[in-house]
């Protein structure tokens, strides 16, 4: 499922929420909720560099003051980051809520990072800062067919340097996929 509400591709971008109408100087996300709603049909946010080629531009996202809810990532193989998927990109998230997002693997695939998936590879380790983030009621489900792993109901991180402060995880789940004869594990709800 490639449909996404907010897409950042090969850019360095800052997106701020939590402002009152007419007041753009002092954000307050608890009083002025700014919502990105995937409506249970599309991913909330994607941040992609596009590949490992050194000619691709640096890609990063700084985001603050949003609730990302009801995002859904469904993969033909791997479903990653229902609320937010960062691929080969640096991410700074502050004062955010990721709630009721889902990542579902395709046949035999991984369902990972129901709330957030931050992924790279050993040759391109990315940076990630998470401050005052709530991960609530997110799900990662492995694919059917031959069965796939469900990993990181709230958060899945691979090949990233992570600095976290005041992170809250509530009621997130990871469920392994199953076939008629075998199943896989659910890891890190």
Short mmCIF file of C-alpha atoms in Angstrom, two decimals:
data_model
loop_
_atom_site.label_atom_id
_atom_site.label_comp_id
_atom_site.label_asym_id
_atom_site.label_seq_id
_atom_site.Cartn_x
_atom_site.Cartn_y
_atom_site.Cartn_z
CA UNK A 1 0.00 0.00 0.00
CA UNK A 2 1.81 3.13 -1.20
CA UNK A 3 -0.98 5.62 -0.43
CA UNK A 4 0.21 8.13 2.17
CA UNK A 5 -1.25 11.31 3.70
CA UNK A 6 2.12 13.15 4.04
CA UNK A 7 5.07 12.21 1.81
CA UNK A 8 8.60 13.62 2.14
CA UNK A 9 10.85 12.40 -0.69
CA UNK A 10 14.47 13.50 -1.05
CA UNK A 11 13.94 16.73 0.93
CA UNK A 12 14.94 18.16 4.29
CA UNK A 13 11.70 19.39 5.82
CA UNK A 14 10.28 20.71 9.11
CA UNK A 15 6.53 20.35 9.77
CA UNK A 16 5.00 21.91 12.90
CA UNK A 17 1.52 21.46 14.36
CA UNK A 18 -0.32 22.50 17.51
CA UNK A 19 -0.95 26.14 16.65
CA UNK A 20 -4.19 27.99 17.37
CA UNK A 21 -5.89 29.68 14.45
CA UNK A 22 -4.36 33.16 14.12
CA UNK A 23 -1.45 32.41 16.50
CA UNK A 24 1.59 31.06 14.64
CA UNK A 25 4.18 31.90 17.29
CA UNK A 26 3.41 29.62 20.25
CA UNK A 27 2.41 25.98 19.63
CA UNK A 28 0.41 24.01 22.20
CA UNK A 29 -0.36 20.53 20.88
CA UNK A 30 -2.35 19.54 23.99
CA UNK A 31 -4.84 22.39 23.44
CA UNK A 32 -4.64 22.60 19.63
CA UNK A 33 -4.57 19.04 18.33
CA UNK A 34 -3.31 18.77 14.75
CA UNK A 35 -4.22 15.36 13.31
CA UNK A 36 -2.91 13.35 10.39
CA UNK A 37 -5.59 10.70 9.85
CA UNK A 38 -4.93 7.73 7.56
CA UNK A 39 -8.62 6.73 7.80
CA UNK A 40 -7.54 3.07 8.15
CA UNK A 41 -6.70 2.98 4.42
CA UNK A 42 -3.32 4.74 4.00
CA UNK A 43 -0.08 5.36 5.86
CA UNK A 44 0.15 8.60 7.86
CA UNK A 45 3.66 9.81 6.95
CA UNK A 46 6.49 8.50 4.78
CA UNK A 47 10.05 9.90 4.64
CA UNK A 48 12.24 8.33 1.93
CA UNK A 49 15.65 9.05 0.55
CA UNK A 50 14.95 6.82 -2.45
CA UNK A 51 17.98 4.54 -2.25
CA UNK A 52 21.59 4.20 -1.17
CA UNK A 53 23.16 5.90 -4.19
CA UNK A 54 25.42 8.71 -2.84
CA UNK A 55 23.99 11.04 -5.50
CA UNK A 56 20.56 10.98 -3.82
CA UNK A 57 20.05 14.09 -1.68
CA UNK A 58 20.09 13.97 2.09
CA UNK A 59 16.57 13.38 3.37
CA UNK A 60 15.27 14.29 6.81
CA UNK A 61 12.12 15.23 8.68
CA UNK A 62 11.71 17.30 11.83
CA UNK A 63 8.11 17.06 13.00
CA UNK A 64 6.43 18.32 16.15
CA UNK A 65 2.95 18.77 17.60
CA UNK A 66 0.96 16.15 15.66
CA UNK A 67 -1.26 13.20 16.40
CA UNK A 68 -0.89 10.55 13.69
CA UNK A 69 -3.80 8.15 13.85
CA UNK A 70 -5.48 5.33 11.94
CA UNK A 71 -2.59 4.92 9.49
CA UNK A 72 -2.37 1.60 7.67
CA UNK A 73 0.59 0.08 5.82
CA UNK A 74 -0.16 -3.16 4.01
CA UNK A 75 2.66 -4.75 2.08
CA UNK A 76 2.74 -7.00 -0.93
CA UNK A 77 5.60 -8.47 1.11
CA UNK A 78 6.50 -6.22 4.07
CA UNK A 79 4.09 -3.70 5.61
CA UNK A 80 6.13 -1.08 7.49
CA UNK A 81 5.26 1.99 9.53
CA UNK A 82 1.50 2.43 9.62
CA UNK A 83 1.80 5.82 11.33
CA UNK A 84 5.23 6.82 9.99
CA UNK A 85 7.81 5.02 7.86
CA UNK A 86 11.29 6.55 7.53
CA UNK A 87 13.57 4.81 5.02
CA UNK A 88 17.22 5.90 4.79
CA UNK A 89 16.28 9.26 6.35
CA UNK A 90 17.09 11.09 9.58
CA UNK A 91 14.08 11.84 11.78
CA UNK A 92 13.43 14.18 14.73
CA UNK A 93 9.99 13.80 16.34
CA UNK A 94 8.80 15.89 19.29
CA UNK A 95 5.50 16.18 21.17
CA UNK A 96 3.78 13.55 19.04
CA UNK A 97 1.12 10.87 19.51
CA UNK A 98 0.96 7.75 17.32
CA UNK A 99 -2.38 6.07 17.95
CA UNK A 100 -4.34 3.19 16.41
CA UNK A 101 -1.96 2.67 13.46
CA UNK A 102 -1.46 -0.72 11.80
CA UNK A 103 1.32 -2.39 9.78
CA UNK A 104 0.38 -5.68 8.08
CA UNK A 105 2.76 -7.92 6.15
CA UNK A 106 1.78 -9.50 2.85
CA UNK A 107 2.02 -13.23 2.16
CA UNK A 108 4.95 -14.46 4.25
CA UNK A 109 6.07 -10.88 4.93
CA UNK A 110 6.96 -8.83 7.97
CA UNK A 111 4.44 -6.48 9.55
CA UNK A 112 6.62 -4.00 11.43
CA UNK A 113 6.37 -0.70 13.26
CA UNK A 114 2.62 -0.30 13.61
CA UNK A 115 3.16 3.20 15.02
CA UNK A 116 6.59 4.08 13.58
CA UNK A 117 9.23 2.20 11.53
CA UNK A 118 12.67 3.79 11.12
CA UNK A 119 14.83 1.67 8.83
CA UNK A 120 18.14 1.85 7.07
CA UNK A 121 21.04 -0.56 6.49
CA UNK A 122 24.50 -1.22 7.89
CA UNK A 123 26.16 1.05 5.32
CA UNK A 124 23.76 3.98 5.89
CA UNK A 125 23.02 4.27 9.62
CA UNK A 126 20.55 7.12 10.20
CA UNK A 127 19.95 9.40 13.19
CA UNK A 128 16.72 9.55 15.12
CA UNK A 129 15.61 11.74 18.04
CA UNK A 130 12.32 10.98 19.80
CA UNK A 131 11.14 13.36 22.53
CA UNK A 132 7.83 13.30 24.39
CA UNK A 133 6.22 10.67 22.15
CA UNK A 134 3.19 8.52 22.99
CA UNK A 135 2.73 5.20 21.17
CA UNK A 136 -0.82 4.00 21.91
CA UNK A 137 -2.85 1.08 20.57
CA UNK A 138 -0.70 0.41 17.49
CA UNK A 139 -0.44 -3.04 15.87
CA UNK A 140 2.10 -4.95 13.79
CA UNK A 141 0.84 -8.19 12.20
CA UNK A 142 2.86 -10.65 10.15
CA UNK A 143 1.53 -11.80 6.80
CA UNK A 144 -0.35 -15.01 6.14
CA UNK A 145 0.52 -17.61 3.52
CA UNK A 146 3.85 -18.99 4.72
CA UNK A 147 3.61 -16.78 7.81
CA UNK A 148 5.58 -13.64 8.60
CA UNK A 149 6.88 -11.96 11.73
CA UNK A 150 5.00 -9.17 13.50
CA UNK A 151 7.62 -6.84 15.01
CA UNK A 152 7.40 -3.62 16.96
CA UNK A 153 3.74 -2.86 17.53
CA UNK A 154 4.57 0.68 18.67
CA UNK A 155 8.08 1.22 17.28
CA UNK A 156 10.49 -0.68 15.02
CA UNK A 157 14.04 0.64 14.50
CA UNK A 158 16.82 -0.91 12.43
CA UNK A 159 20.25 0.59 11.70
CA UNK A 160 19.64 3.91 13.42
CA UNK A 161 21.26 5.80 16.24
CA UNK A 162 18.33 6.65 18.52
CA UNK A 163 18.15 9.30 21.24
CA UNK A 164 14.90 9.03 23.18
CA UNK A 165 13.42 11.05 26.00
CA UNK A 166 10.02 10.71 27.73
CA UNK A 167 8.64 7.89 25.55
CA UNK A 168 5.36 6.28 26.54
CA UNK A 169 4.14 2.92 25.21
CA UNK A 170 0.52 1.88 25.89
CA UNK A 171 -1.36 -1.19 24.62
CA UNK A 172 0.69 -1.84 21.46
CA UNK A 173 0.67 -5.38 20.02
CA UNK A 174 2.78 -7.52 17.68
CA UNK A 175 1.20 -10.69 16.26
CA UNK A 176 2.96 -13.24 14.11
CA UNK A 177 1.41 -14.34 10.85
CA UNK A 178 0.40 -17.93 10.27
CA UNK A 179 0.01 -20.48 7.53
CA UNK A 180 -2.09 -23.62 7.58
CA UNK A 181 0.89 -25.58 8.94
CA UNK A 182 3.19 -23.09 10.66
CA UNK A 183 3.34 -19.63 12.18
CA UNK A 184 5.86 -16.94 13.03
CA UNK A 185 6.48 -14.95 16.18
CA UNK A 186 5.14 -11.63 17.31
CA UNK A 187 8.06 -9.65 18.73
CA UNK A 188 8.14 -6.39 20.69
CA UNK A 189 4.51 -5.40 21.12
#
